[in-house]
Tab-separated table of C-alpha atoms and ligand atoms in Angstrom:
chain	number	residue	atom	x	y	z
A	287	UNK	CA	70.299	134.867	402.915
A	288	UNK	CA	69.524	131.191	402.417
A	289	UNK	CA	69.024	129.667	398.983
A	290	UNK	CA	65.329	129.157	399.772
A	291	UNK	CA	64.690	132.789	400.664
A	292	UNK	CA	66.666	133.821	397.564
A	293	UNK	CA	64.332	131.598	395.495
A	294	UNK	CA	61.283	133.227	397.128
A	295	UNK	CA	62.616	136.688	396.355
A	296	UNK	CA	63.629	135.869	392.768
A	297	UNK	CA	60.170	134.373	392.071
A	298	UNK	CA	58.655	137.718	393.036
A	299	UNK	CA	61.112	139.517	390.749
A	300	UNK	CA	60.242	137.113	387.926
A	301	UNK	CA	63.840	135.973	387.359
A	302	UNK	CA	63.031	132.629	385.739
A	303	UNK	CA	66.543	131.413	384.874
A	304	UNK	CA	67.962	132.421	388.247
A	305	UNK	CA	65.069	130.663	390.007
A	306	UNK	CA	65.708	127.523	387.963
A	307	UNK	CA	69.462	127.639	388.704
A	308	UNK	CA	68.889	128.072	392.438
A	309	UNK	CA	66.345	125.231	392.525
A	310	UNK	CA	68.968	123.003	390.886
A	311	UNK	CA	71.571	124.216	393.392
A	312	UNK	CA	69.267	123.524	396.359
A	313	UNK	CA	68.586	120.025	395.016
A	314	UNK	CA	72.334	119.435	394.592
A	315	UNK	CA	72.862	120.533	398.186
A	316	UNK	CA	70.390	117.867	399.297
A	317	UNK	CA	67.402	120.077	400.139
A	318	UNK	CA	64.149	118.110	399.961
A	319	UNK	CA	62.024	118.968	396.868
A	320	UNK	CA	58.946	119.591	399.056
A	321	UNK	CA	60.921	122.096	401.135
A	322	UNK	CA	62.127	123.890	397.996
A	323	UNK	CA	58.527	124.050	396.816
A	324	UNK	CA	57.000	125.223	400.111
A	325	UNK	CA	59.710	127.484	401.538
A	326	UNK	CA	61.069	128.814	398.244
A	327	UNK	CA	58.765	128.793	395.221
A	328	UNK	CA	55.342	128.929	396.897
A	329	UNK	CA	56.484	131.241	399.675
A	330	UNK	CA	57.556	133.738	397.008
A	331	UNK	CA	54.233	133.506	395.199
A	332	UNK	CA	52.335	133.735	398.497
A	333	UNK	CA	54.108	136.978	399.393
A	334	UNK	CA	53.477	138.374	395.923
A	335	UNK	CA	49.818	137.336	396.217
A	336	UNK	CA	49.444	139.549	399.285
A	337	UNK	CA	51.032	142.488	397.440
A	338	UNK	CA	48.722	141.784	394.467
A	339	UNK	CA	45.685	141.896	396.729
A	340	UNK	CA	46.887	145.178	398.225
A	341	UNK	CA	47.348	146.678	394.756
A	342	UNK	CA	51.091	147.046	395.300
A	343	UNK	CA	51.841	144.934	392.201
A	344	UNK	CA	49.695	144.300	389.136
A	345	UNK	CA	48.874	141.583	386.619
A	346	UNK	CA	52.071	141.927	384.494
A	347	UNK	CA	54.379	141.466	387.516
A	348	UNK	CA	52.343	138.500	388.763
A	349	UNK	CA	52.378	136.961	385.302
A	350	UNK	CA	56.160	137.223	385.074
A	351	UNK	CA	56.499	135.771	388.580
A	352	UNK	CA	54.210	132.892	387.586
A	353	UNK	CA	56.521	132.095	384.663
A	354	UNK	CA	59.498	132.058	387.008
A	355	UNK	CA	57.644	129.758	389.413
A	356	UNK	CA	56.638	127.419	386.610
A	357	UNK	CA	60.248	127.278	385.405
A	358	UNK	CA	61.336	126.421	388.950
A	359	UNK	CA	58.794	123.601	389.221
A	360	UNK	CA	59.953	122.281	385.816
A	361	UNK	CA	63.464	122.014	387.262
A	362	UNK	CA	62.070	120.185	390.289
A	363	UNK	CA	60.150	117.894	387.974
A	364	UNK	CA	63.207	116.900	385.973
A	365	UNK	CA	64.710	115.567	389.219
A	366	UNK	CA	61.525	114.118	390.680
A	367	UNK	CA	59.776	112.258	387.922
A	368	UNK	CA	61.477	109.122	386.647
A	369	UNK	CA	61.532	108.398	382.924
A	370	UNK	CA	60.427	105.275	381.104
A	371	UNK	CA	58.206	104.137	383.958
A	372	UNK	CA	55.053	102.287	382.914
A	373	UNK	CA	52.124	104.527	383.956
A	374	UNK	CA	49.804	103.209	386.672
A	375	UNK	CA	46.848	105.108	385.204
A	376	UNK	CA	45.806	108.071	383.113
A	377	UNK	CA	44.503	111.483	384.158
A	378	UNK	CA	43.024	114.242	382.016
A	379	UNK	CA	43.760	117.569	383.714
A	380	UNK	CA	42.478	121.076	382.996
A	381	UNK	CA	41.875	124.502	384.440
A	382	UNK	CA	38.227	125.210	383.673
A	383	UNK	CA	36.707	127.711	381.232
A	384	UNK	CA	37.347	131.381	381.916
A	385	UNK	CA	40.264	130.696	384.247
A	386	UNK	CA	43.900	131.342	383.299
A	387	UNK	CA	45.575	130.248	386.557
A	388	UNK	CA	47.877	127.309	385.947
A	389	UNK	CA	50.407	127.157	388.778
A	390	UNK	CA	48.288	124.941	391.041
A	391	UNK	CA	47.290	122.783	388.055
A	392	UNK	CA	50.948	122.372	387.103
A	393	UNK	CA	51.773	121.284	390.656
A	394	UNK	CA	48.946	118.751	390.557
A	395	UNK	CA	50.400	117.467	387.278
A	396	UNK	CA	53.862	117.233	388.813
A	397	UNK	CA	52.595	115.238	391.808
A	398	UNK	CA	50.442	112.960	389.641
A	399	UNK	CA	53.390	112.226	387.355
A	400	UNK	CA	55.577	111.667	390.395
A	401	UNK	CA	52.977	109.136	391.599
A	402	UNK	CA	53.236	107.297	388.252
A	403	UNK	CA	50.259	108.650	386.282
A	404	UNK	CA	50.294	109.631	382.640
A	405	UNK	CA	48.781	113.116	382.557
A	406	UNK	CA	47.038	114.624	379.537
A	407	UNK	CA	47.222	118.337	380.335
A	408	UNK	CA	44.623	120.339	378.397
A	409	UNK	CA	45.916	123.655	379.740
A	410	UNK	CA	43.909	126.600	381.022
A	411	UNK	CA	40.550	128.159	380.092
A	412	UNK	CA	39.331	124.825	378.752
A	413	UNK	CA	35.662	124.668	377.650
A	414	UNK	CA	33.541	121.732	378.875
A	415	UNK	CA	33.108	120.428	375.307
A	416	UNK	CA	36.872	120.100	374.856
A	417	UNK	CA	37.129	118.213	378.163
A	418	UNK	CA	34.383	115.799	377.068
A	419	UNK	CA	36.234	115.215	373.781
A	420	UNK	CA	39.433	114.434	375.714
A	421	UNK	CA	37.638	111.978	378.028
A	422	UNK	CA	36.199	110.220	374.965
A	423	UNK	CA	39.577	110.167	373.239
A	424	UNK	CA	41.911	109.197	376.105
A	425	UNK	CA	39.615	107.147	378.407
A	426	UNK	CA	41.286	108.365	381.606
A	427	UNK	CA	40.520	106.788	384.978
A	428	UNK	CA	40.471	110.297	386.482
A	429	UNK	CA	39.405	113.741	385.311
A	430	UNK	CA	41.084	116.475	387.393
A	431	UNK	CA	39.697	120.019	387.319
A	432	UNK	CA	41.274	123.134	388.788
A	433	UNK	CA	39.623	126.537	389.373
A	434	UNK	CA	41.090	129.559	391.141
A	435	UNK	CA	38.321	132.138	390.845
A	436	UNK	CA	34.986	132.315	392.602
A	437	UNK	CA	33.621	133.285	389.198
A	438	UNK	CA	34.912	130.092	387.511
A	439	UNK	CA	34.324	127.442	390.183
A	440	UNK	CA	30.824	126.802	388.835
A	441	UNK	CA	32.401	125.701	385.546
A	442	UNK	CA	33.577	122.532	387.352
A	443	UNK	CA	29.898	121.670	387.888
A	444	UNK	CA	29.203	122.460	384.233
A	445	UNK	CA	31.788	119.850	383.207
A	446	UNK	CA	30.092	117.212	385.391
A	447	UNK	CA	26.719	118.093	383.836
A	448	UNK	CA	28.297	117.803	380.385
A	449	UNK	CA	29.686	114.349	381.266
A	450	UNK	CA	26.155	113.323	382.317
A	451	UNK	CA	24.635	114.738	379.132
A	452	UNK	CA	27.208	112.831	377.066
A	453	UNK	CA	26.309	109.604	378.926
A	454	UNK	CA	29.878	109.085	380.206
A	455	UNK	CA	29.661	110.246	383.826
A	456	UNK	CA	30.161	106.674	385.100
A	457	UNK	CA	33.249	106.175	382.931
A	458	UNK	CA	35.534	108.542	384.844
A	459	UNK	CA	36.159	109.689	388.417
A	460	UNK	CA	36.073	113.456	388.781
A	461	UNK	CA	38.408	115.230	391.178
A	462	UNK	CA	38.206	118.969	391.817
A	463	UNK	CA	40.446	121.484	393.562
A	464	UNK	CA	41.692	125.064	393.682
A	465	UNK	CA	41.746	127.845	396.258
A	466	UNK	CA	37.986	128.641	396.392
A	467	UNK	CA	36.909	124.964	396.307
A	468	UNK	CA	36.056	122.928	399.402
A	469	UNK	CA	34.620	119.537	400.263
A	470	UNK	CA	31.047	120.858	400.519
A	471	UNK	CA	31.223	122.462	397.063
A	472	UNK	CA	32.686	119.283	395.582
A	473	UNK	CA	29.778	117.267	397.002
A	474	UNK	CA	27.238	119.832	395.825
A	475	UNK	CA	28.380	119.566	392.195
A	476	UNK	CA	28.642	115.768	392.328
A	477	UNK	CA	32.435	115.396	392.158
A	478	UNK	CA	33.959	112.114	393.362
A	479	UNK	CA	36.817	113.728	395.271
A	480	UNK	CA	38.187	117.022	396.488
A	481	UNK	CA	41.751	117.689	397.460
A	482	UNK	CA	43.133	120.749	399.152
A	483	UNK	CA	46.609	120.406	397.675
A	484	UNK	CA	48.605	118.757	394.933
A	485	UNK	CA	49.992	115.855	396.925
A	486	UNK	CA	46.492	115.088	398.226
A	487	UNK	CA	45.319	115.058	394.599
A	488	UNK	CA	47.891	112.383	393.747
A	489	UNK	CA	46.796	110.308	396.753
A	490	UNK	CA	43.125	110.645	395.812
A	491	UNK	CA	43.870	109.570	392.228
A	492	UNK	CA	45.735	106.503	393.502
A	493	UNK	CA	42.817	105.668	395.819
A	494	UNK	CA	40.508	105.581	392.775
A	495	UNK	CA	42.664	102.870	391.188
A	496	UNK	CA	42.423	100.742	394.321
B	795	B1M	CO1	44.876	135.872	389.919
B	795	B1M	N1	43.574	135.935	391.382
B	795	B1M	N2	43.665	136.874	388.799
B	795	B1M	N3	46.341	135.841	388.680
B	795	B1M	N4	46.018	135.203	391.337
B	795	B1M	C1	43.958	135.177	392.634
B	795	B1M	C2	43.426	133.744	392.566
B	795	B1M	C3	43.245	136.061	393.746
B	795	B1M	C4	42.865	135.253	395.014
B	795	B1M	C5	44.143	137.277	394.060
B	795	B1M	C6	43.516	138.230	395.057
B	795	B1M	O1	42.770	139.092	394.695
B	795	B1M	N5	43.818	138.073	396.315
B	795	B1M	C7	41.998	136.601	392.953
B	795	B1M	C8	40.737	135.732	392.993
B	795	B1M	C9	39.647	136.321	393.842
B	795	B1M	C10	38.425	135.487	393.803
B	795	B1M	O2	38.052	134.871	392.856
B	795	B1M	N6	37.775	135.487	394.940
B	795	B1M	C11	42.576	136.721	391.564
B	795	B1M	C12	42.052	137.564	390.546
B	795	B1M	C13	40.921	138.478	390.971
B	795	B1M	C14	42.566	137.588	389.229
B	795	B1M	C15	42.079	138.436	388.052
B	795	B1M	C16	40.569	138.577	387.908
B	795	B1M	C17	42.790	139.806	388.204
B	795	B1M	C18	42.454	140.846	387.171
B	795	B1M	O3	42.563	140.631	386.004
B	795	B1M	N7	42.051	141.985	387.690
B	795	B1M	C19	42.698	137.704	386.837
B	795	B1M	C20	41.793	136.612	386.264
B	795	B1M	C21	42.332	136.017	385.016
B	795	B1M	C22	41.585	134.769	384.623
B	795	B1M	O4	41.906	133.698	385.106
B	795	B1M	N8	40.584	134.912	383.787
B	795	B1M	C23	43.906	137.097	387.487
B	795	B1M	C24	45.098	136.859	386.809
B	795	B1M	C25	46.225	136.312	387.380
B	795	B1M	C26	47.548	136.182	386.637
B	795	B1M	C27	47.368	135.796	385.157
B	795	B1M	C28	48.277	137.508	386.712
B	795	B1M	C29	48.295	135.139	387.533
B	795	B1M	C30	48.144	133.684	387.047
B	795	B1M	C31	49.352	133.238	386.263
B	795	B1M	C32	49.377	131.744	386.096
B	795	B1M	O5	48.750	130.982	386.802
B	795	B1M	N9	50.165	131.352	385.107
B	795	B1M	C33	47.551	135.260	388.862
B	795	B1M	C34	48.054	134.767	390.097
B	795	B1M	C35	49.439	134.169	390.070
B	795	B1M	C36	47.295	134.820	391.291
B	795	B1M	C37	47.757	134.529	392.740
B	795	B1M	C38	48.633	135.700	393.170
B	795	B1M	C39	48.526	133.246	392.967
B	795	B1M	C40	47.784	131.972	392.510
B	795	B1M	C41	48.732	130.821	392.585
B	795	B1M	O6	49.287	130.415	391.593
B	795	B1M	N10	49.021	130.332	393.822
B	795	B1M	C42	46.359	134.438	393.498
B	795	B1M	C43	46.445	134.936	394.941
B	795	B1M	C44	46.801	133.811	395.885
B	795	B1M	O7	46.409	132.662	395.693
B	795	B1M	N11	47.499	134.155	396.913
B	795	B1M	C45	45.437	135.064	392.549
B	795	B1M	C46	49.988	129.251	394.050
B	795	B1M	C47	49.315	127.897	393.691
B	795	B1M	C48	50.287	126.766	393.993
B	795	B1M	O8	48.191	127.760	394.511
B	795	B1M	O9	46.614	127.613	392.530
B	795	B1M	O10	45.740	127.667	394.928
B	795	B1M	P1	46.764	127.260	393.949
B	795	B1M	O11	46.928	125.675	393.973
B	795	B1M	C49	46.987	124.967	395.198
B	795	B1M	C50	45.625	124.443	395.668
B	795	B1M	O12	44.567	125.309	395.377
B	795	B1M	C51	45.536	123.084	395.043
B	795	B1M	O13	46.888	122.637	394.923
B	795	B1M	C52	47.791	123.741	394.934
B	795	B1M	C53	48.778	123.579	396.085
B	795	B1M	O14	49.318	122.319	396.186
B	795	B1M	N12	44.905	122.888	393.752
B	795	B1M	C54	44.318	121.692	393.475
B	795	B1M	C55	44.801	123.670	392.667
B	795	B1M	N13	44.156	123.042	391.702
B	795	B1M	C56	43.847	121.804	392.152
B	795	B1M	C57	43.199	120.730	391.550
B	795	B1M	C58	43.047	119.558	392.299
B	795	B1M	C59	43.495	119.471	393.601
B	795	B1M	C60	44.158	120.526	394.211
B	795	B1M	O15	42.447	118.453	391.838
B	795	B1M	C61	42.044	118.415	390.516
């Protein structure tokens, strides 16, 4: 078994420390971080996602696997993101109200930080009012919103409406993403950008600065 398939399997078993150790080992062996992410960490979560859909595993197992995946991405981050670099811009990032999924958001954060942004991460299940407060407090160039459920995607539009109501819509670019989101939905709710994946999100944020 290769290190990458071991990582995929250990993510599904929720073995956080072992995942972290193997990510470090793969990095030491010269494996590209993107390959570790795609063929190890995300492959494991993708396989578990199928078993979740088929009712072969349940919320507790997926939750434990998510912790292992997040620990693995933290290990990647410590090797990817340089320290003491002057930020090129600031992003406020959140998973919207009612939604507890944070793996995609954390990857977006990782890629944004890797691209040189300072990221204010508000976490998951963040109400629109708290996001407005953060925009007022931190004055970010970009507001990045993640949603993973068809039942929570509308909350991204609610945040944009709240920015309008607060009179600050023109002060920040809004980027949206997450599995159920697409370009058409982003346009419909008045977002400035949509990205399908985390690296695209970092590119879109950089394009705003230009
Ligand atoms: Co949930 N869940 N979940 N879940 N979960 C999904 C999303 C689901 C598709 C599973 C399924 O049924 N097949 C389904 C949604 C169905 C739907 O809405 N149509 C689902 C459901 C139903 C639920 C619950 C309702 C289950 C229940 O309680 N019965 C519940 C809801 C809880 C809540 O949020 N209120 C629930 C709970 C959970 C856990 C807590 C157990 C756990 C989350 C743990 C955590 O995040 N810490 C969990 C997980 C892990 C999943 C699956 C298995 C994996 C999601 C994931 O992390 N993928 C998921 C099935 C699946 O996707 N295969 C599923 C990996 C991640 C890297 O991908 O987040 O898509 P993703 O991010 C991508 C892109 O979307 C993009 O970049 C990333 C890749 O580079 N992206 C952005 C994301 N945000 C972006 C923002 C951007 C740009 C790009 O710009 C701002």
